[in-house]
Amino acid sequence: MALKLALVVLFLIPTLFPMFWIVVSSLKSNAETHTLPVTFLPTEWVWENYKEVFERRNFGRYLFNAATVAIATTAWGVLVAAWSGYGFARYDFRFKPAIMAFVLVAQSFPRILLIIPYFQFANRFDLKDTYIALILAYSTFIQPLCLWIMKEYFEQIPRELDEAALVDGASPYRAFWDIILPLARPALGATAIIGFLTAWNEYEFALVLTSTERVRTISVAVASFIGEFTTEWNLVMAAAAIATMPLVIVFLFFQKQLMHGLTGGAVKG
Amino acid sequence: MPKGVTRRDLLKTGAAAAAGAAVAAGAALVPNAASAAPSPRRAPYVRRQETVTLRFMTHNTLEKPAGDVLKEMIAEFEAENPNIKIQLDEVPNADVLTKLTAYAEGNDLPDIIDGQFGLSSFISLNAALDITDRIDAEGLRDSFIPVALQAAMDSEGRILGMPLYTGTDALYYRIDHFEEAGLDPNSPPRTWDELVEVAKALTNPRAGRYGFGMYGKTHTQRVIHFMQNNGPDGEMLRLDRESGIWTILCNSPDSIGAVQYLVDLALVHKVVPPNVVEMDYPANVSAFAGGNISMLTTGPWGAQTFIGTNPELEGKFAVAIHPTPDGSTPKLRQGSLVYAIGRTTKYPDEAFKFLKWIAHDRQSYFAAKAGYGPTTKAALEDPAIAEDPFLSVFLEQSLTAVVEPYEVELPEWNRIKDLFDPEWQAALIGDKDVTTAMNTAAQHFKDVLGDRAELKYPVS
Amino acid sequence: MSTTTTQSVAATAQAPARRRTKARIHPFLFVLPSVVMLVLLLVLPIGQAFIDSLRVDGSWSFDNYVRAIRRDHLARIAIKHTFIFAAVSVAGQYLIGFAVALLLNERLPARGLIRVLFIVPWMFPAVVPGIVWRWMFDGLYGVINEVLYRIGYYAETDPPIAWLGQTSTALPATIVANIWRGFPFIMVLLLAGLQAVNSELYEAAAVDGANVWRRFWDITLPAMLGISYVALLLAWIGSFMNFAIVQVMTAGGPANSSEVFATLIYKNAFLYADANYAATLGIILLALLMIPGALYVRSTLNKGHA
């Protein structure tokens, strides 16, 4: 046990060190971030940095936007993936292998090149600077992976269960919704986490598809502290900490459910 | 510093005016289709009652201290023009061009757009509205300093925007470091040899102090300042206006000599931070403000930026004329930030009004408050600017400054710059000797420009 | 989309005709939303990119491809760097991810908490990993150099190493950051796989007196093969396309020493206003990535429906 714990600590140190360094740097004065030799703890703890970050940018709004987009992406993206994943798992039809193959391969196209088509798409449908544009983009990104995860999981669920429901006169949709979906909770958990993190973390599309702070998400706000003439690393780090802390807290709070979702529901080998 | 009145007057009319006049003459010859068409928004007074919302794309509002000044000016503008609302579209500095490209490809440009990457990117994206006639209708052509307005003119003399700030580079140096090293802070280095000697005296690697800062990662076009002063062929590219052919000069003996001088500062004299190649603009600012480099060349925006980074720096640094090989008057490139009106705007009148407000009407206020280089002649007269000890050095240098045509007119400039940077970096690290590096860069320039360019010096 | 109903649950051979017609619509309705989204937002843009890649100055031409393969010295460099970046990243992510997954599959105090701590690197907004690693690797103010001084790896008089400022270390530094960012994802997938391994097998092996190593080699590893394919494939795609880390840390420099395909595409699309050439590079990248993807799909589909 002692050996195991020692190994855990050994791996945890490099894993968490950047987080530690973000927090330490965020509490230094700007001058101290540029003082040699480098100090491992702030000589003076400048908590005002966090206040300043909130004053300079509307961080509350950015966090709210990020949460809205992430939750909606998770809900919509996962629902679509589950719905269609069920179709792929339970029915055979022409082109199915080709479609499934394409689904997997399609995510190999560089996302950078999707930015302009999405921007044009958002313009055409009057979706520019809206949550919907971002949610659609992110739901598309998570679609391939989540679709595969859901399909694989549904295939593990015995077909007898839906057949029994169908014999009882339920429609396949009802069988899916009432019988199968609740059983797939672990896989839903896994895909939900992937969806949430994708939407929360994404930068380039958030930059291009939004133009005001009404919709703009947290990662753009963090990047905005890297300036033309100056980069105040203490504020950059404070912004990074603010952007990350809510997720860490949520994960810690719901660790049981989330980890169960992740580990119980991810792709079956 | 002697009185600058004559110099200022000179700046307003002379020197750069020669170049400006040539371009202006070109402009007169070019028939302007856009202006001949009647403005669609002239007549209906009814629509004036409606509130117009202008989208203002900018990175400047995110900066300190310019951001606060600019926001004040916007608030004043909205108070004076209750029917116009300004909607900020704030873009992190590094992503201005990303966003502009998306807007241009989507045919949905903001009403006022940020020219952070130079006029050449406006031209390659066809992003900016031609405002030549509006400028002339309001008689603004003469109220801008010619060398600043030139940064907003394309090769045919059309005016595509207005400069918000402008400047050359001068030498900032830390007075306190000079004193610590036993140097006289009143006699900063004027020649390249002096620069080496002073930098050596200031350098103390163990204390994390280096005599001179250089731009290794971004803003490498500052190398041009050294090329230009090292002989007649010291340049990146030279445009022959008659034939429209660019002569590639980055591998001329003059240019190579200049690059060699800078590389020697890093590799032979070791007066530059060892990580110079990863140092972008903010890294140099931080290092200067943090006391890790003692001398740095940058523009007028430097002063307020240093103080903003480290308030204790006030009074501890000074500005001197950019050093040249023999201490003669420097010939420098003048850089400007140009704002333009988006080509697709629905409200050209209102957009012009706002652009004029920030770049022209309130120029004195902006330049004085933000400490950025002024672009209008009126601003030069403003006491707050005329008496600013830092700005006066830059104004003096502007007399002999030039606008580099390639930075303004060459659509491929961003690609060319990115082909130069790696070679400059390879030389600066010592991976390549300077001659090989500059020859390689020259060959790449030729490959990109093809028939539009010629090599003057052999590349092997 | 037409359907074959041979294996369908809903439609069986003895179902009445009316029912069968209706049944044909079910798979269609299930699959529709996802397919519509993917067609609209992936297939069409990719198709458009393919068309763009064949356009030069308004006429049809293969010249963009010739240019990428024959003339663009940066494309060649970027391909090489991308392969190195992806291969080393995936190997690192997989080995570390596997080791941590094995560890976290054991009985540990506060296991839930520890598991969450290990996925922290995955929770950062996209630009942050690059930002923080750039700051840690900084040649002047970087904490990594400081640690090396403190532990005596450098002598007091040694100059600090400019990790991101020399051609030999810039790409490795971005790989380190990418491994750190990416291993939690693999770890989670592998942990899921480990939990699916039948514990009775271990018990039986223990009864037979097999040691830890034997148990790992004979039971764990074979059971993990399937999930490992998926994990490796996804990690490969992710690293091959990585943009944010390299762009923020080095932007491809110094002297192109960390230029990868994604940064090159970005520059052509957004800095040089050369959209058609950027599309060409994107199609090439897609083609390169399709090879492992297609192999995987073939193997799973054959396995699943043999």
PDB file of N, CA and C in Angstrom, chain A residues 30-31 34-36 52 56-57 62 115-116 119-120 123 128-129 203-204 206-214 216 220 223-233 235, chain B residues 55 59-60 62-64 71 87-93 95 98-99 101-103 105-108 116 165 207-208 219 281-282 285-287 290 292 301 305 309-310 372:
ATOM      1  N   ASN A  30       3.050  41.747 -10.237  1.00  0.00           N
ATOM      2  CA  ASN A  30       3.594  41.669 -11.593  1.00  0.00           C
ATOM      3  C   ASN A  30       5.113  41.762 -11.558  1.00  0.00           C
ATOM      4  N   ALA A  31       5.638  42.611 -10.679  1.00  0.00           N
ATOM      5  CA  ALA A  31       7.087  42.755 -10.595  1.00  0.00           C
ATOM      6  C   ALA A  31       7.724  41.443 -10.159  1.00  0.00           C
ATOM      7  N   HIS A  34       8.607  38.805 -12.591  1.00  0.00           N
ATOM      8  CA  HIS A  34       9.802  39.072 -13.382  1.00  0.00           C
ATOM      9  C   HIS A  34      11.005  39.376 -12.511  1.00  0.00           C
ATOM     10  N   THR A  35      11.068  38.723 -11.369  1.00  0.00           N
ATOM     11  CA  THR A  35      12.204  38.913 -10.494  1.00  0.00           C
ATOM     12  C   THR A  35      13.041  37.633 -10.503  1.00  0.00           C
ATOM     13  N   LEU A  36      14.342  37.823 -10.530  1.00  0.00           N
ATOM     14  CA  LEU A  36      15.234  36.680 -10.438  1.00  0.00           C
ATOM     15  C   LEU A  36      15.961  36.727  -9.099  1.00  0.00           C
ATOM     16  N   GLU A  52      -8.798  42.297  -9.655  1.00  0.00           N
ATOM     17  CA  GLU A  52      -8.500  43.064 -10.864  1.00  0.00           C
ATOM     18  C   GLU A  52      -8.957  42.341 -12.127  1.00  0.00           C
ATOM     19  N   ARG A  56     -11.385  44.037 -14.780  1.00  0.00           N
ATOM     20  CA  ARG A  56     -10.973  44.367 -16.137  1.00  0.00           C
ATOM     21  C   ARG A  56     -11.855  43.709 -17.182  1.00  0.00           C
ATOM     22  N   ARG A  57     -12.240  42.490 -16.920  1.00  0.00           N
ATOM     23  CA  ARG A  57     -13.129  41.812 -17.858  1.00  0.00           C
ATOM     24  C   ARG A  57     -14.342  41.343 -17.068  1.00  0.00           C
ATOM     25  N   TYR A  62     -18.550  35.841 -18.641  1.00  0.00           N
ATOM     26  CA  TYR A  62     -17.856  34.836 -19.447  1.00  0.00           C
ATOM     27  C   TYR A  62     -18.047  33.431 -18.874  1.00  0.00           C
ATOM     28  N   ILE A 115     -13.555  26.725 -39.399  1.00  0.00           N
ATOM     29  CA  ILE A 115     -13.937  28.001 -38.785  1.00  0.00           C
ATOM     30  C   ILE A 115     -14.682  28.878 -39.776  1.00  0.00           C
ATOM     31  N   ILE A 116     -14.105  29.041 -40.948  1.00  0.00           N
ATOM     32  CA  ILE A 116     -14.732  29.965 -41.899  1.00  0.00           C
ATOM     33  C   ILE A 116     -16.058  29.418 -42.430  1.00  0.00           C
ATOM     34  N   PHE A 119     -18.534  30.086 -39.788  1.00  0.00           N
ATOM     35  CA  PHE A 119     -18.852  31.512 -39.689  1.00  0.00           C
ATOM     36  C   PHE A 119     -19.843  31.898 -40.782  1.00  0.00           C
ATOM     37  N   GLN A 120     -19.598  31.381 -41.986  1.00  0.00           N
ATOM     38  CA  GLN A 120     -20.513  31.686 -43.096  1.00  0.00           C
ATOM     39  C   GLN A 120     -21.886  31.087 -42.835  1.00  0.00           C
ATOM     40  N   ASN A 123     -23.707  33.160 -40.370  1.00  0.00           N
ATOM     41  CA  ASN A 123     -24.189  34.395 -40.991  1.00  0.00           C
ATOM     42  C   ASN A 123     -25.455  34.145 -41.787  1.00  0.00           C
ATOM     43  N   LYS A 128     -25.120  34.526 -36.014  1.00  0.00           N
ATOM     44  CA  LYS A 128     -23.827  35.016 -35.559  1.00  0.00           C
ATOM     45  C   LYS A 128     -23.971  35.665 -34.188  1.00  0.00           C
ATOM     46  N   ASP A 129     -22.939  35.466 -33.410  1.00  0.00           N
ATOM     47  CA  ASP A 129     -22.934  35.979 -32.054  1.00  0.00           C
ATOM     48  C   ASP A 129     -24.111  35.441 -31.231  1.00  0.00           C
ATOM     49  N   TYR A 203     -11.375  27.181 -27.959  1.00  0.00           N
ATOM     50  CA  TYR A 203     -10.972  28.575 -28.101  1.00  0.00           C
ATOM     51  C   TYR A 203     -11.271  29.178 -29.465  1.00  0.00           C
ATOM     52  N   GLU A 204     -10.783  28.551 -30.546  1.00  0.00           N
ATOM     53  CA  GLU A 204     -10.805  29.222 -31.852  1.00  0.00           C
ATOM     54  C   GLU A 204     -12.219  29.560 -32.325  1.00  0.00           C
ATOM     55  N   ALA A 206     -14.887  29.828 -30.440  1.00  0.00           N
ATOM     56  CA  ALA A 206     -15.454  30.822 -29.538  1.00  0.00           C
ATOM     57  C   ALA A 206     -14.977  32.210 -29.939  1.00  0.00           C
ATOM     58  N   LEU A 207     -13.737  32.282 -30.412  1.00  0.00           N
ATOM     59  CA  LEU A 207     -13.196  33.573 -30.829  1.00  0.00           C
ATOM     60  C   LEU A 207     -13.917  34.095 -32.065  1.00  0.00           C
ATOM     61  N   VAL A 208     -14.077  33.235 -33.053  1.00  0.00           N
ATOM     62  CA  VAL A 208     -14.573  33.713 -34.348  1.00  0.00           C
ATOM     63  C   VAL A 208     -16.101  33.816 -34.377  1.00  0.00           C
ATOM     64  N   LEU A 209     -16.782  32.875 -33.754  1.00  0.00           N
ATOM     65  CA  LEU A 209     -18.239  32.864 -33.861  1.00  0.00           C
ATOM     66  C   LEU A 209     -18.924  33.848 -32.916  1.00  0.00           C
ATOM     67  N   THR A 210     -18.175  34.420 -31.994  1.00  0.00           N
ATOM     68  CA  THR A 210     -18.786  35.409 -31.104  1.00  0.00           C
ATOM     69  C   THR A 210     -18.074  36.733 -31.292  1.00  0.00           C
ATOM     70  N   SER A 211     -18.805  37.827 -31.050  1.00  0.00           N
ATOM     71  CA  SER A 211     -18.111  39.104 -31.162  1.00  0.00           C
ATOM     72  C   SER A 211     -18.374  40.031 -29.987  1.00  0.00           C
ATOM     73  N   THR A 212     -19.279  39.686 -29.119  1.00  0.00           N
ATOM     74  CA  THR A 212     -19.488  40.533 -27.944  1.00  0.00           C
ATOM     75  C   THR A 212     -19.444  39.684 -26.691  1.00  0.00           C
ATOM     76  N   GLU A 213     -19.345  40.346 -25.560  1.00  0.00           N
ATOM     77  CA  GLU A 213     -19.221  39.579 -24.332  1.00  0.00           C
ATOM     78  C   GLU A 213     -20.550  38.956 -23.909  1.00  0.00           C
ATOM     79  N   ARG A 214     -21.604  39.278 -24.638  1.00  0.00           N
ATOM     80  CA  ARG A 214     -22.890  38.642 -24.381  1.00  0.00           C
ATOM     81  C   ARG A 214     -22.783  37.119 -24.504  1.00  0.00           C
ATOM     82  N   ARG A 216     -19.578  35.468 -25.523  1.00  0.00           N
ATOM     83  CA  ARG A 216     -18.206  34.979 -25.562  1.00  0.00           C
ATOM     84  C   ARG A 216     -17.875  34.143 -24.314  1.00  0.00           C
ATOM     85  N   VAL A 220     -11.725  32.663 -24.316  1.00  0.00           N
ATOM     86  CA  VAL A 220     -11.348  33.889 -25.027  1.00  0.00           C
ATOM     87  C   VAL A 220     -10.941  34.963 -24.019  1.00  0.00           C
ATOM     88  N   ALA A 223      -7.410  34.332 -22.940  1.00  0.00           N
ATOM     89  CA  ALA A 223      -6.443  34.702 -23.982  1.00  0.00           C
ATOM     90  C   ALA A 223      -6.307  36.215 -24.098  1.00  0.00           C
ATOM     91  N   SER A 224      -7.362  36.946 -23.767  1.00  0.00           N
ATOM     92  CA  SER A 224      -7.314  38.393 -23.946  1.00  0.00           C
ATOM     93  C   SER A 224      -6.333  39.057 -22.991  1.00  0.00           C
ATOM     94  N   PHE A 225      -5.820  38.324 -22.027  1.00  0.00           N
ATOM     95  CA  PHE A 225      -4.819  38.920 -21.143  1.00  0.00           C
ATOM     96  C   PHE A 225      -3.411  38.837 -21.720  1.00  0.00           C
ATOM     97  N   ILE A 226      -3.257  38.103 -22.819  1.00  0.00           N
ATOM     98  CA  ILE A 226      -1.966  38.103 -23.515  1.00  0.00           C
ATOM     99  C   ILE A 226      -1.997  39.297 -24.452  1.00  0.00           C
ATOM    100  N   GLY A 227      -1.283  40.347 -24.109  1.00  0.00           N
ATOM    101  CA  GLY A 227      -1.481  41.618 -24.786  1.00  0.00           C
ATOM    102  C   GLY A 227      -0.510  41.879 -25.918  1.00  0.00           C
ATOM    103  N   GLU A 228      -0.725  43.031 -26.561  1.00  0.00           N
ATOM    104  CA  GLU A 228       0.164  43.457 -27.635  1.00  0.00           C
ATOM    105  C   GLU A 228       1.495  43.930 -27.072  1.00  0.00           C
ATOM    106  N   PHE A 229       1.403  44.806 -26.083  1.00  0.00           N
ATOM    107  CA  PHE A 229       2.619  45.416 -25.550  1.00  0.00           C
ATOM    108  C   PHE A 229       3.084  44.773 -24.252  1.00  0.00           C
ATOM    109  N   THR A 230       2.130  44.303 -23.465  1.00  0.00           N
ATOM    110  CA  THR A 230       2.523  43.686 -22.198  1.00  0.00           C
ATOM    111  C   THR A 230       1.728  42.420 -21.976  1.00  0.00           C
ATOM    112  N   THR A 231       2.345  41.483 -21.294  1.00  0.00           N
ATOM    113  CA  THR A 231       1.627  40.332 -20.790  1.00  0.00           C
ATOM    114  C   THR A 231       1.856  40.311 -19.297  1.00  0.00           C
ATOM    115  N   GLU A 232       0.785  40.562 -18.554  1.00  0.00           N
ATOM    116  CA  GLU A 232       0.923  40.512 -17.101  1.00  0.00           C
ATOM    117  C   GLU A 232       0.642  39.091 -16.665  1.00  0.00           C
ATOM    118  N   TRP A 233       1.726  38.358 -16.436  1.00  0.00           N
ATOM    119  CA  TRP A 233       1.581  36.921 -16.215  1.00  0.00           C
ATOM    120  C   TRP A 233       0.770  36.614 -14.965  1.00  0.00           C
ATOM    121  N   LEU A 235      -1.826  38.212 -13.920  1.00  0.00           N
ATOM    122  CA  LEU A 235      -3.247  38.296 -14.268  1.00  0.00           C
ATOM    123  C   LEU A 235      -3.645  37.160 -15.210  1.00  0.00           C
TER     124      LEU A 235
ATOM    125  N   ARG B  55     -20.297  48.311 -35.182  1.00  0.00           N
ATOM    126  CA  ARG B  55     -19.431  47.275 -34.591  1.00  0.00           C
ATOM    127  C   ARG B  55     -17.982  47.731 -34.745  1.00  0.00           C
ATOM    128  N   HIS B  59      -8.279  45.606 -30.748  1.00  0.00           N
ATOM    129  CA  HIS B  59      -7.539  44.983 -29.653  1.00  0.00           C
ATOM    130  C   HIS B  59      -7.093  46.041 -28.648  1.00  0.00           C
ATOM    131  N   ASN B  60      -7.175  47.317 -29.046  1.00  0.00           N
ATOM    132  CA  ASN B  60      -6.619  48.375 -28.200  1.00  0.00           C
ATOM    133  C   ASN B  60      -7.356  48.549 -26.870  1.00  0.00           C
ATOM    134  N   LEU B  62      -8.277  46.358 -25.006  1.00  0.00           N
ATOM    135  CA  LEU B  62      -7.818  45.356 -24.043  1.00  0.00           C
ATOM    136  C   LEU B  62      -6.465  45.744 -23.446  1.00  0.00           C
ATOM    137  N   GLU B  63      -5.856  46.801 -23.985  1.00  0.00           N
ATOM    138  CA  GLU B  63      -4.501  47.153 -23.560  1.00  0.00           C
ATOM    139  C   GLU B  63      -4.554  48.192 -22.447  1.00  0.00           C
ATOM    140  N   LYS B  64      -3.463  48.268 -21.732  1.00  0.00           N
ATOM    141  CA  LYS B  64      -3.328  49.260 -20.686  1.00  0.00           C
ATOM    142  C   LYS B  64      -2.188  50.189 -21.079  1.00  0.00           C
ATOM    143  N   LYS B  71     -11.886  53.873 -24.318  1.00  0.00           N
ATOM    144  CA  LYS B  71     -13.257  53.687 -23.835  1.00  0.00           C
ATOM    145  C   LYS B  71     -13.880  55.021 -23.420  1.00  0.00           C
ATOM    146  N   GLN B  87     -20.645  49.242 -30.497  1.00  0.00           N
ATOM    147  CA  GLN B  87     -20.600  47.906 -29.904  1.00  0.00           C
ATOM    148  C   GLN B  87     -19.185  47.373 -30.045  1.00  0.00           C
ATOM    149  N   LEU B  88     -18.535  47.127 -28.918  1.00  0.00           N
ATOM    150  CA  LEU B  88     -17.144  46.673 -28.959  1.00  0.00           C
ATOM    151  C   LEU B  88     -17.061  45.213 -29.369  1.00  0.00           C
ATOM    152  N   ASP B  89     -16.155  44.938 -30.276  1.00  0.00           N
ATOM    153  CA  ASP B  89     -15.824  43.561 -30.636  1.00  0.00           C
ATOM    154  C   ASP B  89     -14.337  43.416 -30.310  1.00  0.00           C
ATOM    155  N   GLU B  90     -14.068  43.035 -29.076  1.00  0.00           N
ATOM    156  CA  GLU B  90     -12.684  43.034 -28.599  1.00  0.00           C
ATOM    157  C   GLU B  90     -12.002  41.728 -28.962  1.00  0.00           C
ATOM    158  N   VAL B  91     -10.847  41.838 -29.581  1.00  0.00           N
ATOM    159  CA  VAL B  91     -10.138  40.657 -30.053  1.00  0.00           C
ATOM    160  C   VAL B  91      -8.732  40.655 -29.452  1.00  0.00           C
ATOM    161  N   PRO B  92      -8.314  39.539 -28.857  1.00  0.00           N
ATOM    162  CA  PRO B  92      -6.937  39.485 -28.359  1.00  0.00           C
ATOM    163  C   PRO B  92      -5.963  39.794 -29.484  1.00  0.00           C
ATOM    164  N   ASN B  93      -4.943  40.545 -29.158  1.00  0.00           N
ATOM    165  CA  ASN B  93      -3.993  41.044 -30.141  1.00  0.00           C
ATOM    166  C   ASN B  93      -3.536  40.002 -31.155  1.00  0.00           C
ATOM    167  N   ASP B  95      -4.909  37.493 -32.307  1.00  0.00           N
ATOM    168  CA  ASP B  95      -5.934  36.894 -33.155  1.00  0.00           C
ATOM    169  C   ASP B  95      -6.657  37.896 -34.031  1.00  0.00           C
ATOM    170  N   THR B  98      -6.834  36.601 -37.564  1.00  0.00           N
ATOM    171  CA  THR B  98      -7.710  35.426 -37.649  1.00  0.00           C
ATOM    172  C   THR B  98      -9.154  35.872 -37.802  1.00  0.00           C
ATOM    173  N   LYS B  99      -9.523  36.777 -36.932  1.00  0.00           N
ATOM    174  CA  LYS B  99     -10.901  37.245 -36.887  1.00  0.00           C
ATOM    175  C   LYS B  99     -11.218  38.054 -38.153  1.00  0.00           C
ATOM    176  N   THR B 101      -9.859  37.787 -41.071  1.00  0.00           N
ATOM    177  CA  THR B 101      -9.963  36.878 -42.205  1.00  0.00           C
ATOM    178  C   THR B 101     -11.344  36.224 -42.240  1.00  0.00           C
ATOM    179  N   ALA B 102     -11.799  35.758 -41.084  1.00  0.00           N
ATOM    180  CA  ALA B 102     -13.122  35.124 -41.042  1.00  0.00           C
ATOM    181  C   ALA B 102     -14.201  36.121 -41.460  1.00  0.00           C
ATOM    182  N   TYR B 103     -14.110  37.325 -40.948  1.00  0.00           N
ATOM    183  CA  TYR B 103     -15.092  38.349 -41.308  1.00  0.00           C
ATOM    184  C   TYR B 103     -15.063  38.628 -42.806  1.00  0.00           C
ATOM    185  N   GLU B 105     -13.926  36.709 -45.292  1.00  0.00           N
ATOM    186  CA  GLU B 105     -14.407  35.568 -46.076  1.00  0.00           C
ATOM    187  C   GLU B 105     -15.913  35.400 -45.927  1.00  0.00           C
ATOM    188  N   GLY B 106     -16.435  35.779 -44.773  1.00  0.00           N
ATOM    189  CA  GLY B 106     -17.871  35.670 -44.555  1.00  0.00           C
ATOM    190  C   GLY B 106     -18.629  36.873 -45.087  1.00  0.00           C
ATOM    191  N   ASN B 107     -17.906  37.819 -45.660  1.00  0.00           N
ATOM    192  CA  ASN B 107     -18.523  39.019 -46.225  1.00  0.00           C
ATOM    193  C   ASN B 107     -19.343  39.775 -45.195  1.00  0.00           C
ATOM    194  N   ASP B 108     -18.855  39.821 -44.001  1.00  0.00           N
ATOM    195  CA  ASP B 108     -19.607  40.455 -42.920  1.00  0.00           C
ATOM    196  C   ASP B 108     -18.608  41.160 -42.011  1.00  0.00           C
ATOM    197  N   GLN B 116      -4.067  45.879 -37.151  1.00  0.00           N
ATOM    198  CA  GLN B 116      -2.902  45.459 -36.379  1.00  0.00           C
ATOM    199  C   GLN B 116      -1.841  44.781 -37.244  1.00  0.00           C
ATOM    200  N   TYR B 165      -2.204  55.684 -34.200  1.00  0.00           N
ATOM    201  CA  TYR B 165      -0.926  56.098 -33.637  1.00  0.00           C
ATOM    202  C   TYR B 165       0.191  55.693 -34.575  1.00  0.00           C
ATOM    203  N   ALA B 207      23.627  38.174 -12.401  1.00  0.00           N
ATOM    204  CA  ALA B 207      22.543  38.947 -11.790  1.00  0.00           C
ATOM    205  C   ALA B 207      21.311  38.947 -12.690  1.00  0.00           C
ATOM    206  N   GLY B 208      21.383  38.179 -13.772  1.00  0.00           N
ATOM    207  CA  GLY B 208      20.257  38.132 -14.693  1.00  0.00           C
ATOM    208  C   GLY B 208      20.078  39.448 -15.423  1.00  0.00           C
ATOM    209  N   HIS B 219       7.890  40.633 -34.135  1.00  0.00           N
ATOM    210  CA  HIS B 219       8.363  41.989 -34.370  1.00  0.00           C
ATOM    211  C   HIS B 219       9.789  42.013 -34.902  1.00  0.00           C
ATOM    212  N   TYR B 281       7.375  40.661 -28.101  1.00  0.00           N
ATOM    213  CA  TYR B 281       7.346  42.038 -27.636  1.00  0.00           C
ATOM    214  C   TYR B 281       7.078  42.157 -26.134  1.00  0.00           C
ATOM    215  N   PRO B 282       5.985  41.536 -25.627  1.00  0.00           N
ATOM    216  CA  PRO B 282       5.732  41.660 -24.185  1.00  0.00           C
ATOM    217  C   PRO B 282       6.878  41.118 -23.332  1.00  0.00           C
ATOM    218  N   VAL B 285       9.339  43.847 -23.063  1.00  0.00           N
ATOM    219  CA  VAL B 285       8.842  44.901 -22.182  1.00  0.00           C
ATOM    220  C   VAL B 285       9.004  44.487 -20.725  1.00  0.00           C
ATOM    221  N   SER B 286       8.605  43.249 -20.428  1.00  0.00           N
ATOM    222  CA  SER B 286       8.717  42.765 -19.049  1.00  0.00           C
ATOM    223  C   SER B 286      10.162  42.740 -18.592  1.00  0.00           C
ATOM    224  N   ALA B 287      11.058  42.301 -19.486  1.00  0.00           N
ATOM    225  CA  ALA B 287      12.452  42.197 -19.101  1.00  0.00           C
ATOM    226  C   ALA B 287      13.057  43.586 -18.856  1.00  0.00           C
ATOM    227  N   GLY B 290      11.403  44.811 -15.680  1.00  0.00           N
ATOM    228  CA  GLY B 290      11.854  44.019 -14.543  1.00  0.00           C
ATOM    229  C   GLY B 290      13.344  44.153 -14.279  1.00  0.00           C
ATOM    230  N   ASN B 292      15.893  43.214 -16.268  1.00  0.00           N
ATOM    231  CA  ASN B 292      16.751  42.168 -16.806  1.00  0.00           C
ATOM    232  C   ASN B 292      17.415  42.559 -18.114  1.00  0.00           C
ATOM    233  N   TRP B 301       5.021  54.149 -27.747  1.00  0.00           N
ATOM    234  CA  TRP B 301       4.128  53.459 -26.823  1.00  0.00           C
ATOM    235  C   TRP B 301       4.899  52.779 -25.684  1.00  0.00           C
ATOM    236  N   THR B 305       3.922  51.985 -21.429  1.00  0.00           N
ATOM    237  CA  THR B 305       3.828  50.545 -21.208  1.00  0.00           C
ATOM    238  C   THR B 305       4.788  50.104 -20.107  1.00  0.00           C
ATOM    239  N   THR B 309       3.718  48.561 -16.542  1.00  0.00           N
ATOM    240  CA  THR B 309       4.180  47.260 -16.084  1.00  0.00           C
ATOM    241  C   THR B 309       4.842  47.357 -14.720  1.00  0.00           C
ATOM    242  N   ASN B 310       5.586  48.417 -14.528  1.00  0.00           N
ATOM    243  CA  ASN B 310       6.294  48.577 -13.264  1.00  0.00           C
ATOM    244  C   ASN B 310       6.272  50.051 -12.874  1.00  0.00           C
ATOM    245  N   TYR B 372       1.038  57.308 -26.955  1.00  0.00           N
ATOM    246  CA  TYR B 372       1.362  56.751 -28.263  1.00  0.00           C
ATOM    247  C   TYR B 372       1.685  57.910 -29.207  1.00  0.00           C
TER     248      TYR B 372
END
